[in-house]
Amino acid sequence: MAKPEEEEGLMSGMVKAAVLLLLLASRGGAAQDAPAVQARVERMPFSTAVSDVRLALSPDETHALWGMVNRVPGSGLEIVESWLAGGVWSAPVPVSFNGPANDFDPSFSPDGKRVYFFSNRPGGAGGDDLYEVAYDPVTRVYGMPRNLGPRVNTPGDEWAPSLSPDGTALLFSSNRHGLRGGQNLFIAPVKGGTIGMPVALGPAVNGAEDDFDATFLGSARRIVFTRGDAAGDKGTRLYAAHKGMKGWQVDGVLPPEINCSSGLNNGPSTSSSGKFYWSAACGPGDTRLDLWRSDFPTATGAH
């Protein structure tokens, strides 16, 4: 097995090459020995007339969760789900574990048997806390949500929890004190179901703006994250970053085919098959966020 420094020296093979192709496309460059990146971008068929944010797909890619904003007037933030059957996705319905206030930013565990999300339901540490809930893919029944505890949650806001593909790291953002900017990105080790102390990704990633809404890209050493104004007033864009011998470093902004909106681009995620998903307001004059899919090789380099 390659050591971390060897992995960095080799630029992590196919995954690094995939990110490089993305960045070359964003800068108008071309790799001499690599084919041109052709974007095949499509709006997800279950995007609705309101804002849809941060798609999470089960390992078999037949069960979808995502956050919906004001599904009905005044409903606020809630998590909905849909199933794929006969090539058709069902109409989205609210999940059973939604609380009385806001629930958002869902993600599946690698085995599909747990769902992570944030909520400001009563009994938390303060603002938006991170939770997990057990899920049985056979019966489609959820358990009772469990707060992830004081190592992760603070009196501030914690958002967008995501486990690494091997389940050994939890990635999330928080506006806890001690760092510049508002929301900053953290990773906590996970061992035997126990979450360790979160560590900030460092100043190269956590800058003066909000850095949040992140997902792993094939390993715990590569991510795509959102940078900009978390309140949405000044816009956000998606960036790639990796962990090398000198810590976390930003590779650059993703190309305009991904950052398709002049306003909000956020909520990145990947599927088991390596597709890349995100939320953006990309239609002419569009202000709502839709769910989008691309076959850019961000996760596996196989597409």
mmCIF file with all atom_site columns, C-alpha atoms in Angstrom, residues 95-98 113-115 117 121 132-137 139-146:
data_model
loop_
_atom_site.group_PDB
_atom_site.id
_atom_site.type_symbol
_atom_site.label_atom_id
_atom_site.label_alt_id
_atom_site.label_comp_id
_atom_site.label_asym_id
_atom_site.label_entity_id
_atom_site.label_seq_id
_atom_site.pdbx_PDB_ins_code
_atom_site.Cartn_x
_atom_site.Cartn_y
_atom_site.Cartn_z
_atom_site.occupancy
_atom_site.B_iso_or_equiv
_atom_site.pdbx_formal_charge
_atom_site.auth_seq_id
_atom_site.auth_comp_id
_atom_site.auth_asym_id
_atom_site.auth_atom_id
_atom_site.pdbx_PDB_model_num
ATOM 1  C CA . VAL A 1 95  ? -39.063 11.325 5.379  1.00 0.00 ? 95  VAL A CA 1
ATOM 2  C CA . SER A 1 96  ? -40.530 9.993  8.602  1.00 0.00 ? 96  SER A CA 1
ATOM 3  C CA . PHE A 1 97  ? -37.705 11.353 10.781 1.00 0.00 ? 97  PHE A CA 1
ATOM 4  C CA . ASN A 1 98  ? -38.245 15.022 9.958  1.00 0.00 ? 98  ASN A CA 1
ATOM 5  C CA . LYS A 1 113 ? -27.827 1.677  6.640  1.00 0.00 ? 113 LYS A CA 1
ATOM 6  C CA . ARG A 1 114 ? -27.489 5.110  8.228  1.00 0.00 ? 114 ARG A CA 1
ATOM 7  C CA . VAL A 1 115 ? -28.438 8.620  7.184  1.00 0.00 ? 115 VAL A CA 1
ATOM 8  C CA . PHE A 1 117 ? -28.238 15.181 8.403  1.00 0.00 ? 117 PHE A CA 1
ATOM 9  C CA . ARG A 1 121 ? -34.904 20.202 16.570 1.00 0.00 ? 121 ARG A CA 1
ATOM 10 C CA . GLU A 1 132 ? -27.679 10.146 12.386 1.00 0.00 ? 132 GLU A CA 1
ATOM 11 C CA . VAL A 1 133 ? -30.618 7.814  11.959 1.00 0.00 ? 133 VAL A CA 1
ATOM 12 C CA . ALA A 1 134 ? -30.607 4.064  11.280 1.00 0.00 ? 134 ALA A CA 1
ATOM 13 C CA . TYR A 1 135 ? -32.251 2.873  8.071  1.00 0.00 ? 135 TYR A CA 1
ATOM 14 C CA . ASP A 1 136 ? -33.313 -0.603 6.940  1.00 0.00 ? 136 ASP A CA 1
ATOM 15 C CA . PRO A 1 137 ? -33.092 -0.788 3.137  1.00 0.00 ? 137 PRO A CA 1
ATOM 16 C CA . THR A 1 139 ? -38.217 -2.639 5.071  1.00 0.00 ? 139 THR A CA 1
ATOM 17 C CA . ARG A 1 140 ? -37.552 1.055  4.252  1.00 0.00 ? 140 ARG A CA 1
ATOM 18 C CA . VAL A 1 141 ? -38.022 1.863  7.930  1.00 0.00 ? 141 VAL A CA 1
ATOM 19 C CA . TYR A 1 142 ? -36.026 4.547  9.778  1.00 0.00 ? 142 TYR A CA 1
ATOM 20 C CA . GLY A 1 143 ? -35.079 4.446  13.447 1.00 0.00 ? 143 GLY A CA 1
ATOM 21 C CA . MET A 1 144 ? -34.951 7.331  15.908 1.00 0.00 ? 144 MET A CA 1
ATOM 22 C CA . PRO A 1 145 ? -32.491 10.150 15.151 1.00 0.00 ? 145 PRO A CA 1
ATOM 23 C CA . ARG A 1 146 ? -29.438 10.365 17.412 1.00 0.00 ? 146 ARG A CA 1
#
